[in-house]
């Protein structure tokens, strides 16, 4: 029987690249998705595609059959209790290794679900690797593209705080490394990009790459919330973003570590490289593509 690696969130920003990175390494991959039919057509190299839903335990048995390792992420709308129950199920069927996508600082921040999910995983018999990731560069594309395309503005309420942005593609590659190599048992890695930038510097980089002026108006939390609300963004998501940008405003998102370099064996991608890779989407020439290069 071939051991299989299960990827949860396989259609998501990080998961889709974890699947691709594992497929590149000739590993048996299983993509756990809520809609297998759509995912099979949209995901390149999705491997074995099975129905999987954190909220539907009846889908867990098939997803976990013969699984040796799991890439585990918590979709923002899924309860921590459902994630923890799934971890317990994985433990019961003998899964050896869970790689959990967490967030930078989760070990100290007791109010966020990642903190408690990490602890829950550590309390099982499963070997774990925690990937505590900084702020994804992909948020610039998936959340803030409209401000850049329509208003020539980077409209986030982060003050002059710096952020150690990381490209989700680098997180995915690091996840593939720790899933496959044997040396990462019961360890945590703080995954950041190579530098911490404030949003003024990010706007300058946008201007240089796109060849037109992109400004950072440094909006208040209220002005930001109002614009997002007018765009139809759900209130819960606006509140989540305000929390994240307040963290950056307070200077708590600026830590740069060597861990990405350690796992990737190269420097992680810069913000400039990310903008260059997606320049067409930021110019408004194409829709943001979930299947990024
Ligand atoms: N964004 C950041 O800057 C950042 C930084 C650090 C950590 N994180 C953490 O990263 C995680 C998000 O990762 P991501 O951005 O790759 O995800 P994402 O792009 O938001 O995608 C969510 C994924 O979850 C799947 N999903 C949704 N509901 C599900 C359910 N009930 N059962 C099973 N799968 C379900 C979705 O699949 P379908 O909809 O196709 O079914 C999709 O694949 C969060 O835990 C977040 O806290 C984010």
PDB file of N, CA, C and O and ligand atoms in Angstrom, residues 8-16 32-35 39 52-56 71 73-78 82 100-104 114 131-139 142 166 168 171 240 244 290, ligand 1:
ATOM      1  N   UNK A   8      -5.424  19.364   2.793  1.00  0.00           N
ATOM      2  CA  UNK A   8      -6.706  20.043   3.016  1.00  0.00           C
ATOM      3  C   UNK A   8      -6.580  21.471   2.458  1.00  0.00           C
ATOM      4  O   UNK A   8      -5.476  21.981   2.262  1.00  0.00           O
ATOM      5  N   UNK A   9      -7.733  22.073   2.169  1.00  0.00           N
ATOM      6  CA  UNK A   9      -7.705  23.411   1.554  1.00  0.00           C
ATOM      7  C   UNK A   9      -6.990  23.386   0.215  1.00  0.00           C
ATOM      8  O   UNK A   9      -6.320  24.353  -0.165  1.00  0.00           O
ATOM      9  N   UNK A  10      -7.164  22.277  -0.527  1.00  0.00           N
ATOM     10  CA  UNK A  10      -6.364  22.066  -1.749  1.00  0.00           C
ATOM     11  C   UNK A  10      -6.712  23.035  -2.877  1.00  0.00           C
ATOM     12  O   UNK A  10      -5.970  23.130  -3.854  1.00  0.00           O
ATOM     13  N   UNK A  11      -7.844  23.722  -2.765  1.00  0.00           N
ATOM     14  CA  UNK A  11      -8.169  24.736  -3.785  1.00  0.00           C
ATOM     15  C   UNK A  11      -7.759  26.130  -3.317  1.00  0.00           C
ATOM     16  O   UNK A  11      -7.971  27.109  -4.028  1.00  0.00           O
ATOM     17  N   UNK A  12      -7.196  26.234  -2.109  1.00  0.00           N
ATOM     18  CA  UNK A  12      -6.922  27.552  -1.513  1.00  0.00           C
ATOM     19  C   UNK A  12      -5.591  28.142  -1.947  1.00  0.00           C
ATOM     20  O   UNK A  12      -4.818  27.530  -2.707  1.00  0.00           O
ATOM     21  N   UNK A  13      -5.323  29.324  -1.441  1.00  0.00           N
ATOM     22  CA  UNK A  13      -4.133  30.097  -1.820  1.00  0.00           C
ATOM     23  C   UNK A  13      -2.854  29.300  -1.587  1.00  0.00           C
ATOM     24  O   UNK A  13      -1.967  29.275  -2.444  1.00  0.00           O
ATOM     25  N   UNK A  14      -2.748  28.658  -0.435  1.00  0.00           N
ATOM     26  CA  UNK A  14      -1.541  27.876  -0.121  1.00  0.00           C
ATOM     27  C   UNK A  14      -1.698  26.436  -0.623  1.00  0.00           C
ATOM     28  O   UNK A  14      -0.812  25.897  -1.290  1.00  0.00           O
ATOM     29  N   UNK A  15      -2.856  25.821  -0.324  1.00  0.00           N
ATOM     30  CA  UNK A  15      -3.045  24.397  -0.607  1.00  0.00           C
ATOM     31  C   UNK A  15      -2.834  24.028  -2.062  1.00  0.00           C
ATOM     32  O   UNK A  15      -2.235  22.995  -2.366  1.00  0.00           O
ATOM     33  N   UNK A  16      -3.300  24.878  -2.975  1.00  0.00           N
ATOM     34  CA  UNK A  16      -3.156  24.525  -4.403  1.00  0.00           C
ATOM     35  C   UNK A  16      -1.685  24.376  -4.781  1.00  0.00           C
ATOM     36  O   UNK A  16      -1.324  23.510  -5.591  1.00  0.00           O
ATOM     37  N   UNK A  32      -8.143  16.979  -0.661  1.00  0.00           N
ATOM     38  CA  UNK A  32      -9.434  16.938   0.036  1.00  0.00           C
ATOM     39  C   UNK A  32     -10.193  18.225  -0.266  1.00  0.00           C
ATOM     40  O   UNK A  32      -9.745  19.301   0.121  1.00  0.00           O
ATOM     41  N   UNK A  33     -11.310  18.114  -0.961  1.00  0.00           N
ATOM     42  CA  UNK A  33     -12.041  19.313  -1.407  1.00  0.00           C
ATOM     43  C   UNK A  33     -13.546  19.118  -1.179  1.00  0.00           C
ATOM     44  O   UNK A  33     -14.034  17.991  -1.150  1.00  0.00           O
ATOM     45  N   UNK A  34     -14.267  20.224  -1.081  1.00  0.00           N
ATOM     46  CA  UNK A  34     -15.710  20.091  -0.880  1.00  0.00           C
ATOM     47  C   UNK A  34     -16.437  19.742  -2.178  1.00  0.00           C
ATOM     48  O   UNK A  34     -17.489  19.119  -2.149  1.00  0.00           O
ATOM     49  N   UNK A  35     -15.868  20.151  -3.311  1.00  0.00           N
ATOM     50  CA  UNK A  35     -16.532  19.905  -4.592  1.00  0.00           C
ATOM     51  C   UNK A  35     -15.540  19.225  -5.548  1.00  0.00           C
ATOM     52  O   UNK A  35     -14.868  19.883  -6.339  1.00  0.00           O
ATOM     53  N   UNK A  39     -13.050  20.777  -8.615  1.00  0.00           N
ATOM     54  CA  UNK A  39     -11.610  20.799  -8.299  1.00  0.00           C
ATOM     55  C   UNK A  39     -10.832  19.946  -9.299  1.00  0.00           C
ATOM     56  O   UNK A  39      -9.734  20.321  -9.717  1.00  0.00           O
ATOM     57  N   UNK A  52     -14.094  16.150   0.865  1.00  0.00           N
ATOM     58  CA  UNK A  52     -13.674  16.334   2.263  1.00  0.00           C
ATOM     59  C   UNK A  52     -14.251  17.648   2.771  1.00  0.00           C
ATOM     60  O   UNK A  52     -14.108  18.692   2.132  1.00  0.00           O
ATOM     61  N   UNK A  53     -14.905  17.542   3.937  1.00  0.00           N
ATOM     62  CA  UNK A  53     -15.471  18.755   4.542  1.00  0.00           C
ATOM     63  C   UNK A  53     -15.242  18.662   6.054  1.00  0.00           C
ATOM     64  O   UNK A  53     -15.641  17.674   6.679  1.00  0.00           O
ATOM     65  N   UNK A  54     -14.593  19.670   6.630  1.00  0.00           N
ATOM     66  CA  UNK A  54     -14.356  19.662   8.080  1.00  0.00           C
ATOM     67  C   UNK A  54     -15.662  19.541   8.863  1.00  0.00           C
ATOM     68  O   UNK A  54     -15.681  19.012   9.965  1.00  0.00           O
ATOM     69  N   UNK A  55     -16.739  20.071   8.294  1.00  0.00           N
ATOM     70  CA  UNK A  55     -18.017  20.083   9.013  1.00  0.00           C
ATOM     71  C   UNK A  55     -18.812  18.804   8.780  1.00  0.00           C
ATOM     72  O   UNK A  55     -19.917  18.657   9.314  1.00  0.00           O
ATOM     73  N   UNK A  56     -18.274  17.874   7.975  1.00  0.00           N
ATOM     74  CA  UNK A  56     -19.002  16.628   7.677  1.00  0.00           C
ATOM     75  C   UNK A  56     -18.110  15.423   7.968  1.00  0.00           C
ATOM     76  O   UNK A  56     -17.411  14.916   7.067  1.00  0.00           O
ATOM     77  N   UNK A  71      -1.368  17.811   5.221  1.00  0.00           N
ATOM     78  CA  UNK A  71      -1.214  19.270   5.260  1.00  0.00           C
ATOM     79  C   UNK A  71      -2.546  19.804   5.759  1.00  0.00           C
ATOM     80  O   UNK A  71      -3.575  19.669   5.098  1.00  0.00           O
ATOM     81  N   UNK A  73      -4.910  22.912   7.156  1.00  0.00           N
ATOM     82  CA  UNK A  73      -5.145  24.345   7.306  1.00  0.00           C
ATOM     83  C   UNK A  73      -6.557  24.520   7.860  1.00  0.00           C
ATOM     84  O   UNK A  73      -7.393  23.629   7.724  1.00  0.00           O
ATOM     85  N   UNK A  74      -6.771  25.665   8.521  1.00  0.00           N
ATOM     86  CA  UNK A  74      -8.117  25.947   9.018  1.00  0.00           C
ATOM     87  C   UNK A  74      -8.755  27.004   8.125  1.00  0.00           C
ATOM     88  O   UNK A  74      -8.332  28.156   8.128  1.00  0.00           O
ATOM     89  N   UNK A  75      -9.799  26.610   7.340  1.00  0.00           N
ATOM     90  CA  UNK A  75     -10.502  27.628   6.572  1.00  0.00           C
ATOM     91  C   UNK A  75     -11.109  28.635   7.546  1.00  0.00           C
ATOM     92  O   UNK A  75     -11.630  28.247   8.601  1.00  0.00           O
ATOM     93  N   UNK A  76     -11.049  29.935   7.221  1.00  0.00           N
ATOM     94  CA  UNK A  76     -11.481  30.952   8.187  1.00  0.00           C
ATOM     95  C   UNK A  76     -12.896  30.739   8.729  1.00  0.00           C
ATOM     96  O   UNK A  76     -13.164  31.077   9.876  1.00  0.00           O
ATOM     97  N   UNK A  77     -13.788  30.129   7.942  1.00  0.00           N
ATOM     98  CA  UNK A  77     -15.169  29.977   8.418  1.00  0.00           C
ATOM     99  C   UNK A  77     -15.396  28.680   9.194  1.00  0.00           C
ATOM    100  O   UNK A  77     -16.504  28.426   9.672  1.00  0.00           O
ATOM    101  N   UNK A  78     -14.377  27.863   9.318  1.00  0.00           N
ATOM    102  CA  UNK A  78     -14.547  26.567   9.999  1.00  0.00           C
ATOM    103  C   UNK A  78     -14.179  26.710  11.473  1.00  0.00           C
ATOM    104  O   UNK A  78     -13.193  27.373  11.817  1.00  0.00           O
ATOM    105  N   UNK A  82     -14.208  21.818  14.972  1.00  0.00           N
ATOM    106  CA  UNK A  82     -14.254  20.883  13.836  1.00  0.00           C
ATOM    107  C   UNK A  82     -12.831  20.489  13.407  1.00  0.00           C
ATOM    108  O   UNK A  82     -12.564  19.330  13.088  1.00  0.00           O
ATOM    109  N   UNK A 100       0.846  21.808  10.057  1.00  0.00           N
ATOM    110  CA  UNK A 100      -0.267  22.755  10.254  1.00  0.00           C
ATOM    111  C   UNK A 100       0.123  24.175   9.846  1.00  0.00           C
ATOM    112  O   UNK A 100       1.142  24.706  10.296  1.00  0.00           O
ATOM    113  N   UNK A 101      -0.722  24.775   9.005  1.00  0.00           N
ATOM    114  CA  UNK A 101      -0.520  26.161   8.579  1.00  0.00           C
ATOM    115  C   UNK A 101      -1.060  27.089   9.656  1.00  0.00           C
ATOM    116  O   UNK A 101      -2.273  27.237   9.820  1.00  0.00           O
ATOM    117  N   UNK A 102      -0.141  27.705  10.400  1.00  0.00           N
ATOM    118  CA  UNK A 102      -0.514  28.589  11.492  1.00  0.00           C
ATOM    119  C   UNK A 102      -0.094  30.019  11.128  1.00  0.00           C
ATOM    120  O   UNK A 102       0.166  30.317   9.960  1.00  0.00           O
ATOM    121  N   UNK A 103      -0.064  30.869  12.114  1.00  0.00           N
ATOM    122  CA  UNK A 103       0.258  32.263  11.825  1.00  0.00           C
ATOM    123  C   UNK A 103       1.371  32.756  12.745  1.00  0.00           C
ATOM    124  O   UNK A 103       1.506  32.270  13.878  1.00  0.00           O
ATOM    125  N   UNK A 104       2.140  33.707  12.256  1.00  0.00           N
ATOM    126  CA  UNK A 104       3.282  34.229  13.017  1.00  0.00           C
ATOM    127  C   UNK A 104       2.814  34.718  14.395  1.00  0.00           C
ATOM    128  O   UNK A 104       1.849  35.480  14.491  1.00  0.00           O
ATOM    129  N   UNK A 114      -5.653  29.627  16.072  1.00  0.00           N
ATOM    130  CA  UNK A 114      -4.414  28.910  15.738  1.00  0.00           C
ATOM    131  C   UNK A 114      -3.667  28.483  17.008  1.00  0.00           C
ATOM    132  O   UNK A 114      -3.066  27.409  17.038  1.00  0.00           O
ATOM    133  N   UNK A 131       3.867  25.491  10.779  1.00  0.00           N
ATOM    134  CA  UNK A 131       4.376  26.542   9.886  1.00  0.00           C
ATOM    135  C   UNK A 131       3.655  27.832  10.254  1.00  0.00           C
ATOM    136  O   UNK A 131       2.478  28.017   9.917  1.00  0.00           O
ATOM    137  N   UNK A 132       4.344  28.695  11.001  1.00  0.00           N
ATOM    138  CA  UNK A 132       3.728  29.960  11.455  1.00  0.00           C
ATOM    139  C   UNK A 132       4.082  31.046  10.439  1.00  0.00           C
ATOM    140  O   UNK A 132       5.198  31.588  10.458  1.00  0.00           O
ATOM    141  N   UNK A 133       3.119  31.321   9.569  1.00  0.00           N
ATOM    142  CA  UNK A 133       3.410  32.176   8.418  1.00  0.00           C
ATOM    143  C   UNK A 133       3.076  33.635   8.694  1.00  0.00           C
ATOM    144  O   UNK A 133       2.086  33.954   9.364  1.00  0.00           O
ATOM    145  N   UNK A 134       3.894  34.506   8.117  1.00  0.00           N
ATOM    146  CA  UNK A 134       3.603  35.936   8.154  1.00  0.00           C
ATOM    147  C   UNK A 134       2.494  36.247   7.133  1.00  0.00           C
ATOM    148  O   UNK A 134       1.913  35.349   6.521  1.00  0.00           O
ATOM    149  N   UNK A 135       2.229  37.518   6.945  1.00  0.00           N
ATOM    150  CA  UNK A 135       1.146  38.021   6.088  1.00  0.00           C
ATOM    151  C   UNK A 135       1.413  37.646   4.620  1.00  0.00           C
ATOM    152  O   UNK A 135       2.493  37.912   4.098  1.00  0.00           O
ATOM    153  N   UNK A 136       0.409  37.037   3.971  1.00  0.00           N
ATOM    154  CA  UNK A 136       0.616  36.573   2.591  1.00  0.00           C
ATOM    155  C   UNK A 136       0.653  37.760   1.617  1.00  0.00           C
ATOM    156  O   UNK A 136      -0.239  38.625   1.642  1.00  0.00           O
ATOM    157  N   UNK A 137       1.626  37.759   0.695  1.00  0.00           N
ATOM    158  CA  UNK A 137       1.622  38.751  -0.394  1.00  0.00           C
ATOM    159  C   UNK A 137       0.336  38.637  -1.215  1.00  0.00           C
ATOM    160  O   UNK A 137      -0.156  39.624  -1.760  1.00  0.00           O
ATOM    161  N   UNK A 138      -0.199  37.420  -1.311  1.00  0.00           N
ATOM    162  CA  UNK A 138      -1.407  37.208  -2.114  1.00  0.00           C
ATOM    163  C   UNK A 138      -2.590  38.037  -1.626  1.00  0.00           C
ATOM    164  O   UNK A 138      -3.525  38.287  -2.395  1.00  0.00           O
ATOM    165  N   UNK A 139      -2.565  38.505  -0.358  1.00  0.00           N
ATOM    166  CA  UNK A 139      -3.652  39.377   0.103  1.00  0.00           C
ATOM    167  C   UNK A 139      -3.710  40.660  -0.730  1.00  0.00           C
ATOM    168  O   UNK A 139      -4.785  41.237  -0.930  1.00  0.00           O
ATOM    169  N   UNK A 142      -5.677  39.378  -3.775  1.00  0.00           N
ATOM    170  CA  UNK A 142      -7.021  38.830  -3.587  1.00  0.00           C
ATOM    171  C   UNK A 142      -7.941  39.802  -2.845  1.00  0.00           C
ATOM    172  O   UNK A 142      -9.153  39.744  -2.993  1.00  0.00           O
ATOM    173  N   UNK A 166       5.148  37.380   3.070  1.00  0.00           N
ATOM    174  CA  UNK A 166       5.684  36.162   2.448  1.00  0.00           C
ATOM    175  C   UNK A 166       4.782  35.735   1.299  1.00  0.00           C
ATOM    176  O   UNK A 166       3.550  35.893   1.376  1.00  0.00           O
ATOM    177  N   UNK A 168       2.786  33.108  -0.724  1.00  0.00           N
ATOM    178  CA  UNK A 168       2.168  31.817  -0.386  1.00  0.00           C
ATOM    179  C   UNK A 168       2.828  30.662  -1.127  1.00  0.00           C
ATOM    180  O   UNK A 168       2.829  29.522  -0.651  1.00  0.00           O
ATOM    181  N   UNK A 171       5.493  29.406   1.076  1.00  0.00           N
ATOM    182  CA  UNK A 171       4.951  28.624   2.202  1.00  0.00           C
ATOM    183  C   UNK A 171       4.654  27.198   1.713  1.00  0.00           C
ATOM    184  O   UNK A 171       4.964  26.204   2.380  1.00  0.00           O
ATOM    185  N   UNK A 240     -11.903  41.120  10.781  1.00  0.00           N
ATOM    186  CA  UNK A 240     -10.662  40.318  10.770  1.00  0.00           C
ATOM    187  C   UNK A 240      -9.507  41.134  10.171  1.00  0.00           C
ATOM    188  O   UNK A 240      -8.403  41.187  10.727  1.00  0.00           O
ATOM    189  N   UNK A 244      -5.919  42.406  11.791  1.00  0.00           N
ATOM    190  CA  UNK A 244      -4.613  42.098  11.184  1.00  0.00           C
ATOM    191  C   UNK A 244      -3.817  43.385  10.956  1.00  0.00           C
ATOM    192  O   UNK A 244      -2.620  43.468  11.260  1.00  0.00           O
ATOM    193  N   UNK A 290      -6.282  32.300  -9.487  1.00  0.00           N
ATOM    194  CA  UNK A 290      -5.992  31.506  -8.295  1.00  0.00           C
ATOM    195  C   UNK A 290      -4.866  30.512  -8.587  1.00  0.00           C
ATOM    196  O   UNK A 290      -4.169  30.099  -7.703  1.00  0.00           O
TER     197      UNK A 290
HETATM  198  N1  LIG B   1      -3.747  35.437   4.611  1.00  0.00           N
HETATM  199  C1  LIG B   1      -2.711  35.577   5.421  1.00  0.00           C
HETATM  200  O1  LIG B   1      -1.969  36.567   5.371  1.00  0.00           O
HETATM  201  C2  LIG B   1      -2.410  34.477   6.424  1.00  0.00           C
HETATM  202  C3  LIG B   1      -1.227  34.536   7.169  1.00  0.00           C
HETATM  203  C4  LIG B   1      -0.932  33.497   8.075  1.00  0.00           C
HETATM  204  C5  LIG B   1      -1.830  32.423   8.212  1.00  0.00           C
HETATM  205  N2  LIG B   1      -2.981  32.414   7.466  1.00  0.00           N
HETATM  206  C6  LIG B   1      -3.909  31.285   7.646  1.00  0.00           C
HETATM  207  O2  LIG B   1      -4.011  30.560   6.430  1.00  0.00           O
HETATM  208  C7  LIG B   1      -5.286  29.922   6.404  1.00  0.00           C
HETATM  209  C8  LIG B   1      -5.936  30.189   5.075  1.00  0.00           C
HETATM  210  O3  LIG B   1      -5.173  29.574   4.055  1.00  0.00           O
HETATM  211  P1  LIG B   1      -5.442  29.919   2.526  1.00  0.00           P
HETATM  212  O4  LIG B   1      -5.354  31.413   2.361  1.00  0.00           O
HETATM  213  O5  LIG B   1      -4.585  29.042   1.705  1.00  0.00           O
HETATM  214  O6  LIG B   1      -6.963  29.503   2.363  1.00  0.00           O
HETATM  215  P2  LIG B   1      -8.047  30.143   1.392  1.00  0.00           P
HETATM  216  O7  LIG B   1      -7.405  30.592   0.117  1.00  0.00           O
HETATM  217  O8  LIG B   1      -8.871  31.088   2.181  1.00  0.00           O
HETATM  218  O9  LIG B   1      -8.923  28.892   1.011  1.00  0.00           O
HETATM  219  C9  LIG B   1      -9.762  28.244   1.923  1.00  0.00           C
HETATM  220  C10 LIG B   1      -9.735  26.756   1.590  1.00  0.00           C
HETATM  221  O10 LIG B   1     -10.505  26.064   2.558  1.00  0.00           O
HETATM  222  C11 LIG B   1     -11.429  25.218   1.891  1.00  0.00           C
HETATM  223  N3  LIG B   1     -12.617  25.081   2.723  1.00  0.00           N
HETATM  224  C12 LIG B   1     -13.506  26.043   3.064  1.00  0.00           C
HETATM  225  N4  LIG B   1     -14.434  25.521   3.886  1.00  0.00           N
HETATM  226  C13 LIG B   1     -14.140  24.208   4.059  1.00  0.00           C
HETATM  227  C14 LIG B   1     -14.735  23.143   4.786  1.00  0.00           C
HETATM  228  N5  LIG B   1     -15.860  23.316   5.511  1.00  0.00           N
HETATM  229  N6  LIG B   1     -14.148  21.932   4.745  1.00  0.00           N
HETATM  230  C15 LIG B   1     -13.031  21.712   3.994  1.00  0.00           C
HETATM  231  N7  LIG B   1     -12.411  22.683   3.269  1.00  0.00           N
HETATM  232  C16 LIG B   1     -12.979  23.911   3.303  1.00  0.00           C
HETATM  233  C17 LIG B   1     -11.699  25.909   0.573  1.00  0.00           C
HETATM  234  O11 LIG B   1     -12.103  24.959  -0.339  1.00  0.00           O
HETATM  235  P3  LIG B   1     -13.428  25.024  -1.246  1.00  0.00           P
HETATM  236  O12 LIG B   1     -14.081  26.369  -0.998  1.00  0.00           O
HETATM  237  O13 LIG B   1     -12.905  24.855  -2.643  1.00  0.00           O
HETATM  238  O14 LIG B   1     -14.217  23.886  -0.795  1.00  0.00           O
HETATM  239  C18 LIG B   1     -10.315  26.446   0.224  1.00  0.00           C
HETATM  240  O15 LIG B   1      -9.527  25.452  -0.364  1.00  0.00           O
HETATM  241  C19 LIG B   1      -6.100  30.476   7.567  1.00  0.00           C
HETATM  242  O16 LIG B   1      -6.115  29.564   8.626  1.00  0.00           O
HETATM  243  C20 LIG B   1      -5.334  31.738   7.921  1.00  0.00           C
HETATM  244  O17 LIG B   1      -5.495  32.114   9.276  1.00  0.00           O
HETATM  245  C21 LIG B   1      -3.277  33.390   6.576  1.00  0.00           C
END
